[in-house]
Coordinates of C-alpha atoms in Angstrom, one line a residue:
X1 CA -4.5 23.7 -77.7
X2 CA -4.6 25.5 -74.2
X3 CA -3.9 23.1 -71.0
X4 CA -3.3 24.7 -68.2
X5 CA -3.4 21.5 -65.4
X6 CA -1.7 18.1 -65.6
X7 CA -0.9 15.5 -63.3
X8 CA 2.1 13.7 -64.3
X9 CA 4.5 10.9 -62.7
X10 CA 8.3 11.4 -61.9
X11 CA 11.1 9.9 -60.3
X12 CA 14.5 10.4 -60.1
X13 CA 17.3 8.2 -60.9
X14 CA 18.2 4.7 -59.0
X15 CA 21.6 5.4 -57.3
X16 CA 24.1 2.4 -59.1
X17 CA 25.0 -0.6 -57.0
X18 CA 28.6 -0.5 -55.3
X19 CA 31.2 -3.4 -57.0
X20 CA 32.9 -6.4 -55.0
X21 CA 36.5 -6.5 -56.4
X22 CA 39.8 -6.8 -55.6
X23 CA 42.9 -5.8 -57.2
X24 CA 45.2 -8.7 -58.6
X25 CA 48.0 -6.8 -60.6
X26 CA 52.1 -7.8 -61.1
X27 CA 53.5 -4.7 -58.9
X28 CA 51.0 -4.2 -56.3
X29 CA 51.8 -6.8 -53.3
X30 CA 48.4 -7.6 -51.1
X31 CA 46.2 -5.3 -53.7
X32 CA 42.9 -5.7 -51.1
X33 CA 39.6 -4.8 -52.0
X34 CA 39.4 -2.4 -55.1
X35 CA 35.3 -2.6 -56.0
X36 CA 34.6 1.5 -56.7
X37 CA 31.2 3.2 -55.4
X38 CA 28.7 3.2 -57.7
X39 CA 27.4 6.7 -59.4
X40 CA 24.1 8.8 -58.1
X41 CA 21.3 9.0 -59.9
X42 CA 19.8 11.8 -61.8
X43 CA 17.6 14.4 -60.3
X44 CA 14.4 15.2 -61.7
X45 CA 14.2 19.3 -62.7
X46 CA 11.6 21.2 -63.5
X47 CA 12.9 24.7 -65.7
X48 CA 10.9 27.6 -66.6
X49 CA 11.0 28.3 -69.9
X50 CA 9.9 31.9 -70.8
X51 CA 8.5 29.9 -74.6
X52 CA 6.4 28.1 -73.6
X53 CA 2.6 29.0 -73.1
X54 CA 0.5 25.8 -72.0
X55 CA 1.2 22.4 -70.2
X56 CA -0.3 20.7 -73.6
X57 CA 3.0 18.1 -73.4
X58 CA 2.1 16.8 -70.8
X59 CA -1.2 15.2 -72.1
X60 CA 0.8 13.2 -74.0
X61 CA 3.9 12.3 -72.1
X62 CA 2.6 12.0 -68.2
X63 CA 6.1 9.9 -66.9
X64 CA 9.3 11.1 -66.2
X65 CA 12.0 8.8 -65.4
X66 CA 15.7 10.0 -64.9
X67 CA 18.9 7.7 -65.6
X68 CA 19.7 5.0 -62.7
X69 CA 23.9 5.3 -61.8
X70 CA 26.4 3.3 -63.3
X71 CA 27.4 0.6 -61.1
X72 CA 31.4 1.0 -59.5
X73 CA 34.0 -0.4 -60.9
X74 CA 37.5 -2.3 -60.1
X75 CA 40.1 -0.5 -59.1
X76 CA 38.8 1.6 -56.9
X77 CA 36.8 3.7 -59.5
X78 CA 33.4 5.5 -59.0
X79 CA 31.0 4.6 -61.2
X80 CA 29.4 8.0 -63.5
X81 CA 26.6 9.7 -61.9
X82 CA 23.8 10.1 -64.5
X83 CA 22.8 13.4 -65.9
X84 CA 19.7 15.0 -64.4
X85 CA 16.5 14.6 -66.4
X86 CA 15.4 18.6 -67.4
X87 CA 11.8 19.3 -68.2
X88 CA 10.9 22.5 -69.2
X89 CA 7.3 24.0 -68.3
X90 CA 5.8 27.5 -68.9
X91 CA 6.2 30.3 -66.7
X92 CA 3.5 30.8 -63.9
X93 CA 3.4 26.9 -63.2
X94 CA 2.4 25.5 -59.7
X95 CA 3.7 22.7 -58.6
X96 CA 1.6 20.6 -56.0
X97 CA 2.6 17.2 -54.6
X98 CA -0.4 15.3 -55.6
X99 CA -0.3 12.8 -52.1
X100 CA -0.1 15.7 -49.5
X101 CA -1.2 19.1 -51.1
X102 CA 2.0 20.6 -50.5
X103 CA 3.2 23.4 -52.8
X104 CA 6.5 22.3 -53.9
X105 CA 7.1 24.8 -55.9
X106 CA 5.6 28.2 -57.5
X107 CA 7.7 28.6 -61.1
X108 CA 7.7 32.0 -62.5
X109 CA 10.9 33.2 -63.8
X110 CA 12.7 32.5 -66.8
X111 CA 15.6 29.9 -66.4
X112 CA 14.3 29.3 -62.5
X113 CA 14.5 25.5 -61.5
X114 CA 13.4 23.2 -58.7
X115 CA 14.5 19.5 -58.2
X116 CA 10.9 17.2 -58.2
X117 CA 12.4 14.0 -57.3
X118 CA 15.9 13.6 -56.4
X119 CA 18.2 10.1 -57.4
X120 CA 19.3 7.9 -55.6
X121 CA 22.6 7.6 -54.1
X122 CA 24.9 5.1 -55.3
X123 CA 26.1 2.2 -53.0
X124 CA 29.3 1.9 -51.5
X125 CA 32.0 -0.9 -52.8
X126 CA 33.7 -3.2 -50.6
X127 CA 37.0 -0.8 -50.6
X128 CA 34.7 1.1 -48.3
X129 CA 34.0 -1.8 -45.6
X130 CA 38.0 -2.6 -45.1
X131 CA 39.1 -2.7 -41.9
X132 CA 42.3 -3.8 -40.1
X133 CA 39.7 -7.1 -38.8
X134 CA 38.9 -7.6 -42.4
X135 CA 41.3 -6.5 -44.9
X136 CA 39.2 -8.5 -47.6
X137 CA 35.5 -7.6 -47.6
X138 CA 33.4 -9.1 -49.6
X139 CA 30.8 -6.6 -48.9
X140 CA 28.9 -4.1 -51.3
X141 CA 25.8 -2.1 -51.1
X142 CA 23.2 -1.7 -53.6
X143 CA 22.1 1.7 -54.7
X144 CA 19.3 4.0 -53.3
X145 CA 16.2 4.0 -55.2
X146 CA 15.5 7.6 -56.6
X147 CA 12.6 9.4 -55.7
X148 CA 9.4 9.4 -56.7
X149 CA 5.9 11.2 -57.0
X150 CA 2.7 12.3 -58.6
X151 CA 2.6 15.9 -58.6
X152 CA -0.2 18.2 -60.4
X153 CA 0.9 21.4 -62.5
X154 CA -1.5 23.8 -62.5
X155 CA -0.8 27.0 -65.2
X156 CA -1.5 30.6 -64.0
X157 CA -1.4 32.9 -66.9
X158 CA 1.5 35.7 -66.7
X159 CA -0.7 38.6 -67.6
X160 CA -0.4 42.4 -66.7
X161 CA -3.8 43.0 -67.1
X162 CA -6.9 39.8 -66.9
X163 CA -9.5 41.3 -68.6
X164 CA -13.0 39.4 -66.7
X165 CA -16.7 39.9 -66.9
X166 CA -19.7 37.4 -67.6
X167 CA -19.8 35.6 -70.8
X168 CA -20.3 37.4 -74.1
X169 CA -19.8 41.1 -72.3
X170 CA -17.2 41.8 -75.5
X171 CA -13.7 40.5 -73.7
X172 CA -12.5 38.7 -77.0
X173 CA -13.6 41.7 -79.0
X174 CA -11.9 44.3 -77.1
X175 CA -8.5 42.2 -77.0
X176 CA -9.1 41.4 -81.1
X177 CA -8.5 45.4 -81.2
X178 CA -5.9 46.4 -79.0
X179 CA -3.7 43.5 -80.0
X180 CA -2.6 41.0 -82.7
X181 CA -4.0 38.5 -80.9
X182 CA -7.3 36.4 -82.4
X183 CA -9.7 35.1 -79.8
X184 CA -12.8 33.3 -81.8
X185 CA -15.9 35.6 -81.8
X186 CA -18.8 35.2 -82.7
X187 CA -22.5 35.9 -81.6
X188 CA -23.4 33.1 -79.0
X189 CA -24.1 32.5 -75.6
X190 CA -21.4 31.0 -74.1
X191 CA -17.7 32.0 -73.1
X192 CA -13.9 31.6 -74.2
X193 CA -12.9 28.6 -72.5
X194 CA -9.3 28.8 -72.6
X195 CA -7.4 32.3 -72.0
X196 CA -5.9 34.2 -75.3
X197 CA -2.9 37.0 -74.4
X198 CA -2.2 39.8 -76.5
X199 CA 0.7 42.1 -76.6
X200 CA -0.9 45.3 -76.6
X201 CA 1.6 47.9 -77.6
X202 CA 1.0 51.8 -77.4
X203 CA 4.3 52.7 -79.2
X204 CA 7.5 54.8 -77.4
X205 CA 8.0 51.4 -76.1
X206 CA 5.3 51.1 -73.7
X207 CA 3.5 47.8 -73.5
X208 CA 1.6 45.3 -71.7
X209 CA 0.2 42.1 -72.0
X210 CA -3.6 41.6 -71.6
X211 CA -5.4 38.6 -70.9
X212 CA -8.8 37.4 -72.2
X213 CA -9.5 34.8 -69.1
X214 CA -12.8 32.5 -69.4
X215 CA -15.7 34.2 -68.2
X216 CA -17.5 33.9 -65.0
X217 CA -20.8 32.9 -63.8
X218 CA -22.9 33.4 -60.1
X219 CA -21.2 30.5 -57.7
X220 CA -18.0 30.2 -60.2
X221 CA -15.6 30.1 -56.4
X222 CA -17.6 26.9 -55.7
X223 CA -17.0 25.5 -58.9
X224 CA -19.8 25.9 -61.1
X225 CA -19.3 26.5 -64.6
X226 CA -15.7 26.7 -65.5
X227 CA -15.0 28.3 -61.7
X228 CA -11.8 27.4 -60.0
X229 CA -10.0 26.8 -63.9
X230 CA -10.9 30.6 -64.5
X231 CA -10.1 32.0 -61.0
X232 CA -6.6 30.6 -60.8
X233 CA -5.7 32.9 -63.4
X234 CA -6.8 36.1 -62.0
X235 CA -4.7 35.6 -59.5
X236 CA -1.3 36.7 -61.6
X237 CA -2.5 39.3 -63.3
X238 CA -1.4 42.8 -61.6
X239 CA -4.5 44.5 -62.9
X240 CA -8.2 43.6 -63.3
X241 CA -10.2 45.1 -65.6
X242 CA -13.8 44.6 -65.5
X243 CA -15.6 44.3 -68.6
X244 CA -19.3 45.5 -68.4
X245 CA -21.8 45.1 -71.2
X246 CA -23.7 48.1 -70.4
X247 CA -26.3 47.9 -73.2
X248 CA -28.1 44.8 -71.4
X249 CA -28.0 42.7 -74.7
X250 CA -28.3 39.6 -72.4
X251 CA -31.3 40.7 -70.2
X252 CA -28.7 41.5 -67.2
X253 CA -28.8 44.9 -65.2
X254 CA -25.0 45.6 -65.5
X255 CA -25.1 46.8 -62.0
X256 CA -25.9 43.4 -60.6
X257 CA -23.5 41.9 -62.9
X258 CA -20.6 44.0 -61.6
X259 CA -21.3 42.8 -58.1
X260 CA -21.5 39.5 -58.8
X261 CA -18.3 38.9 -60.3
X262 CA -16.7 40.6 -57.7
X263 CA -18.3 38.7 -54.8
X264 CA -17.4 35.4 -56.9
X265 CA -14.1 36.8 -57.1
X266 CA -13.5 38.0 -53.4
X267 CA -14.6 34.6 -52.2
X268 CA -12.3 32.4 -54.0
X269 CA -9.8 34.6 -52.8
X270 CA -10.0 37.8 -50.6
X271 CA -6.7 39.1 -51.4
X272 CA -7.6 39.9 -54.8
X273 CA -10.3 42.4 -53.6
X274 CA -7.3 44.8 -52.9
X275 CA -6.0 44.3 -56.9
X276 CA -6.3 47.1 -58.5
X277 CA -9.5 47.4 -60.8
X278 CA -10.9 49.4 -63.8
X279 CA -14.4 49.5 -65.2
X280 CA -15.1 49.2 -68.7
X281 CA -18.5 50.0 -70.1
X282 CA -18.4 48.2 -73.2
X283 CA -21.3 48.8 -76.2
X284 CA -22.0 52.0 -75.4
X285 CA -22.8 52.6 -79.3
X286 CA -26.0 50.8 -78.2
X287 CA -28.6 53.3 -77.3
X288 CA -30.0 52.3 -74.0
X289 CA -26.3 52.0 -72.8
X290 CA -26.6 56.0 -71.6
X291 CA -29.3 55.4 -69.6
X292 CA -27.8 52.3 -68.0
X293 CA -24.7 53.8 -67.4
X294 CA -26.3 56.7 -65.5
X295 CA -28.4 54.2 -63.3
X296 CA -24.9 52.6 -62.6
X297 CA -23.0 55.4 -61.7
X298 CA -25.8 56.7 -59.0
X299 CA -26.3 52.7 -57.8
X300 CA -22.1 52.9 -57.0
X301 CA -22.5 56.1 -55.3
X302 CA -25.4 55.1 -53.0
X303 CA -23.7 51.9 -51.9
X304 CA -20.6 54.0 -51.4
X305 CA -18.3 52.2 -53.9
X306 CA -15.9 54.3 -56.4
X307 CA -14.0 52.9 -59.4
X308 CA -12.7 54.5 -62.5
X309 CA -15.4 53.7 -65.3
X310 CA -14.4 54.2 -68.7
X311 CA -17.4 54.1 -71.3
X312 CA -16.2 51.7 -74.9
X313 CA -17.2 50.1 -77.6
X314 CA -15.0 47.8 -78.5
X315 CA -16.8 47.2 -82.0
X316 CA -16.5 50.9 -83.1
X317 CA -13.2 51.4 -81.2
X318 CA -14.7 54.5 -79.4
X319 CA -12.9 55.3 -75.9
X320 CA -10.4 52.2 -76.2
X321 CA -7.0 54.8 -76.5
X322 CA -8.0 56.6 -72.8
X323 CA -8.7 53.3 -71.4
X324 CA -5.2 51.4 -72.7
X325 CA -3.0 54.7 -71.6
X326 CA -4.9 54.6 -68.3
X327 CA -3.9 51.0 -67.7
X328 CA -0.6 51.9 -69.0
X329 CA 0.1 54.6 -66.5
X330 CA -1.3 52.0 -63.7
X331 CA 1.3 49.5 -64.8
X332 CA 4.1 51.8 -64.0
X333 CA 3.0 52.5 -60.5
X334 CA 2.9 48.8 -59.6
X335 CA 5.6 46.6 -58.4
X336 CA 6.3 44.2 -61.7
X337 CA 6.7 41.2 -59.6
X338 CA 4.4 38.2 -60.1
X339 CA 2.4 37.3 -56.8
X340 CA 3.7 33.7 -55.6
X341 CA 1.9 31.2 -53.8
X342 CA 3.5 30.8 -50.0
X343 CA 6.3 27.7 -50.4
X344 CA 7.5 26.5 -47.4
X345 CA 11.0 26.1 -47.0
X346 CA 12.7 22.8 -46.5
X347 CA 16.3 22.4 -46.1
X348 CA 18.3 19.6 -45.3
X349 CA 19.7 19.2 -42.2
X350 CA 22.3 16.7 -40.9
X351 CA 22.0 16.1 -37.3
X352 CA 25.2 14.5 -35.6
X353 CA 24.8 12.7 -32.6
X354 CA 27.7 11.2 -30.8
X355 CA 26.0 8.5 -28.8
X356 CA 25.0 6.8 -32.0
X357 CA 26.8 3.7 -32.8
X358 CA 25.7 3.1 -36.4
X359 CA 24.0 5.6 -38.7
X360 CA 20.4 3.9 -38.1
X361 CA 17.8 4.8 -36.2
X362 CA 16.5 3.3 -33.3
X363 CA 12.8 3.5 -34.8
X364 CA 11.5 0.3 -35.0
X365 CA 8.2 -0.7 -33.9
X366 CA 7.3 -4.6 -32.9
X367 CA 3.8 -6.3 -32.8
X368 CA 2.8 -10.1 -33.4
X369 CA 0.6 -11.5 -35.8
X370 CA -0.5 -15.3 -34.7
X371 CA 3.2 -16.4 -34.2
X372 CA 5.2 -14.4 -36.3
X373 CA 6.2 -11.1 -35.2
X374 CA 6.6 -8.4 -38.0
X375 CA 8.8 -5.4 -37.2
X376 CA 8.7 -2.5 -39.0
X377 CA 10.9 0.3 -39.4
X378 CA 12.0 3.4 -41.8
X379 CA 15.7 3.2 -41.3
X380 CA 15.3 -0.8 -41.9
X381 CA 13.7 -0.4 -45.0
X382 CA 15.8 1.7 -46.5
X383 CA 19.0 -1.1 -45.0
X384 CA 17.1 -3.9 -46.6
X385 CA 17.4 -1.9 -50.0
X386 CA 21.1 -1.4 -49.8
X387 CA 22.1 -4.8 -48.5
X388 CA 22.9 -7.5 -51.2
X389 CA 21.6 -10.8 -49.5
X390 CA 23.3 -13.0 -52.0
X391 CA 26.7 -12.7 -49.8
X392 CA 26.9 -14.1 -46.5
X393 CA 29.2 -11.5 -45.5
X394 CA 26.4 -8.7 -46.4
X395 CA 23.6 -10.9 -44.4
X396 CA 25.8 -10.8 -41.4
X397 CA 26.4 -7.3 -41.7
X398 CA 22.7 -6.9 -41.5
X399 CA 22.7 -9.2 -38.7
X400 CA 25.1 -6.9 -36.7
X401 CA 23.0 -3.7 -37.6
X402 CA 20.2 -5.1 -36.3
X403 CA 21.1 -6.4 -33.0
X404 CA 23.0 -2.7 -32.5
X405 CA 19.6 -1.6 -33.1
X406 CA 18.3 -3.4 -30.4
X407 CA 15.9 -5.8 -31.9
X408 CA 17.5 -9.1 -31.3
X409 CA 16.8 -8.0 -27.6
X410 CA 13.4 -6.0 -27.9
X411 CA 12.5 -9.4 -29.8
X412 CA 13.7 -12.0 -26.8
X413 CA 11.3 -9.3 -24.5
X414 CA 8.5 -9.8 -26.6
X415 CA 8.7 -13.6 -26.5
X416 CA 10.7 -14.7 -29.1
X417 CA 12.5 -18.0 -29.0
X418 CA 14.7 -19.9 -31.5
X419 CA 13.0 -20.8 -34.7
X420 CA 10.3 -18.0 -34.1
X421 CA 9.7 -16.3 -37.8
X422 CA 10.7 -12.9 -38.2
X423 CA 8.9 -10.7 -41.1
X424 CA 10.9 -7.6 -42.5
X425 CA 8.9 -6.0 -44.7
X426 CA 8.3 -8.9 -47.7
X427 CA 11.4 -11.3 -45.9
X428 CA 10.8 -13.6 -43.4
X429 CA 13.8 -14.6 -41.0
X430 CA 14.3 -17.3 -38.2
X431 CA 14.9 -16.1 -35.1
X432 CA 18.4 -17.2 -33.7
X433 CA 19.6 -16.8 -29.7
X434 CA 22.9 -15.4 -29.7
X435 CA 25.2 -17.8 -28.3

């Protein structure tokens, strides 16, 4: 079975909670706090794997989940990170983040990897909240929460050569004889709907590998018929070749056929106008082929068009060696990289600023509903997360970040008196004046 798009779920790892301990042993006087940090989660990685051909496991497995952090532990020791979650997917894999319609990530060479969802980092123990104010903290944060997303895989075959054309032009038949590969064939009207590759080798070690992609119809780069699902794999091949049933057996002038698949093909994407192109003038054992192929050489000269036509027929294997050395020799001239899809580049970036007093931002907005105001805030949400509320000592540590912040004040400029509720993303608080 062929699949060549998914949409799947994945999120990385939740970071494990930070431990409040303290260290009670015979020959250590005034042990303190000893609760350890608690391990990061795994990452979520995607890994090309040159074996694979089609995105079929992921019709049956669509989530991804990666290993939460072990929690810390006494004595001061770090709880294990968890190992990163691997999936492997073909080469020529798109990643696109399914929210925004960002390209994450264009996968094409063996071995290469990208992290999809990153784990969460685990929270500190109280050792880390000991001061020379409060040698005994009972304070602990609770571990991030990893990453997560729905992100679509689209599958761009990895071919040298896409062979393309309207439906039942010969495309199966001519890759059934210049490789081992067997597309179904039969006499019918409608096309292979999933690409077949073929190794088509011409011995002294010269080889290729050639495509039969799904064929095309007028308005495919809107959509219609099978459209976009075979367009997106034109798009890696280096070299087009451009199958032409020249006999007519469909009621088609070849001519017109030729054009239209190249219009179709130009609009979805202009750059592919430029890809190098063959013609192949396939049934020529037919008798009116001759004549056709006449009328289409003169039509191509009038419009002032040139292409390198080679007359075939794929049944009788007449003309196929000229046109695989030809494609051959074409190959070597061109570049053997694969054509990526533009991914912007995202670093991460730590931005130090001195005037900060606590590592929080100032971004909180404040607006009243009735008589409770709500505030809402990034940096908060992510501190309401990490603090464990069942310890007084880690509610008024949230206390104190906040009024840093500035809210207890913003709040008392807004109105708010003593007893006024205070909603935090699902907690409510009572507003208390500072004394």
């Amino acid at each position: 079975m062929f699949v060549d798009k998914a949409k799947i779920y994945v999120k990385g790892g939740d970071g494990g909670d930070g431990l409040v301990a303290f260290r009670r042993e015979k020959y250590v006087p005034e042990g303190g706090p000893g609760g350890g940090d608690g391990g990061d989660g795994g990452d979520v990685i995607f890994r090309v794997d040159e074996g694979l051909r089609t995105l079929v496991d992921f019709r049956y497995q669509k989530h991804f989940k990666a290993k939460r952090g072990e929690k810390g532990r006494n004595k001061c020791q770090h709880g294990a990170n968890a190992d990163d979650m691997v999936v492997r997917v073909p080469p020529g894999t798109l990643v696109i983040d399914d929210d925004t319609g960002e390209i994450v990530a264009d996968l094409t060479r063996h071995q290469q990897e990208v992290v999809v969802a990153k784990g969460g980092r685990g929270g500190r123990g109280n050792m880390r909240f000991a001061t020379a104010k409060n040698t005994a903290p009972e304070i602990a944060e609770n571990g991030e929460e990893g990453q997560e997303r729905w992100v679509v895989l689209e599958l761009k075959v990895m071919a040298d050569v896409g062979l393309v054309g309207f439906p039942s032009v010969g495309k199966s038949t001519l890759l059934s004889v210049v490789s081992a590969a067997t597309p179904k064939i039969g006499a019918y009207h409608f096309t292979t709907i999933t690409p077949n590759l073929g190794v088509v080798d011409l011995g002294e070690g010269r080889s290729f590998v050639m495509a039969d992609l799904p064929g095309l119809i007028e308005g495919a780069s809107q959509g219609v018929g099978l459209g976009h699902e075979f367009l997106r794999h034109v798009e890696r091949t280096r070299i087009i070749v451009h199958v032409v049933d020249m006999a007519g057996t469909e009621g088609r002038d070849p001519y017109e056929d030729w054009k239209k698949i190249n219009e179709e093909i130009k609009l979805y994407n202009a750059k592919l106008e430029e890809r190098p192109q063959v013609i192949v003038a396939n049934k020529m054992d037919i008798p009116e082929a001759e004549e056709n192929l006449a009328a289409f050489r003169k039509q191509m000269e009038e419009d002032g068009k040139s292409a390198q036509i080679f007359p075939i027929s794929a049944v009788t294997k007449e003309g196929i060696q000229p046109l695989l050395y030809r494609v051959a020799d074409m190959l070597d001239a061109i570049p053997d990289a694969p054509l990526l899809e533009e991914v912007q580049e995202v670093e991460e970036r730590k931005v130090y600023r001195m005037e900060k007093k606590n590592e929080y931002d100032n971004d909180f907005v404040i607006r009243r509903e009735n008589d409770v105001f709500v505030v809402e805030s990034p940096s908060i949400e992510k501190l309401m997360k990490r603090t464990n509320f069942t310890t007084e000592e880690g509610v008024l540590r949230f206390a104190r970040i906040l009024r840093n912040m500035g809210i207890d004040k913003a709040l008392r400029e807004r109105g708010a008196v003593d007893g006024q509720t205070i909603r935090l993303n699902d907690y409510e608080f009572e507003f208390v004046e500072k004394s």
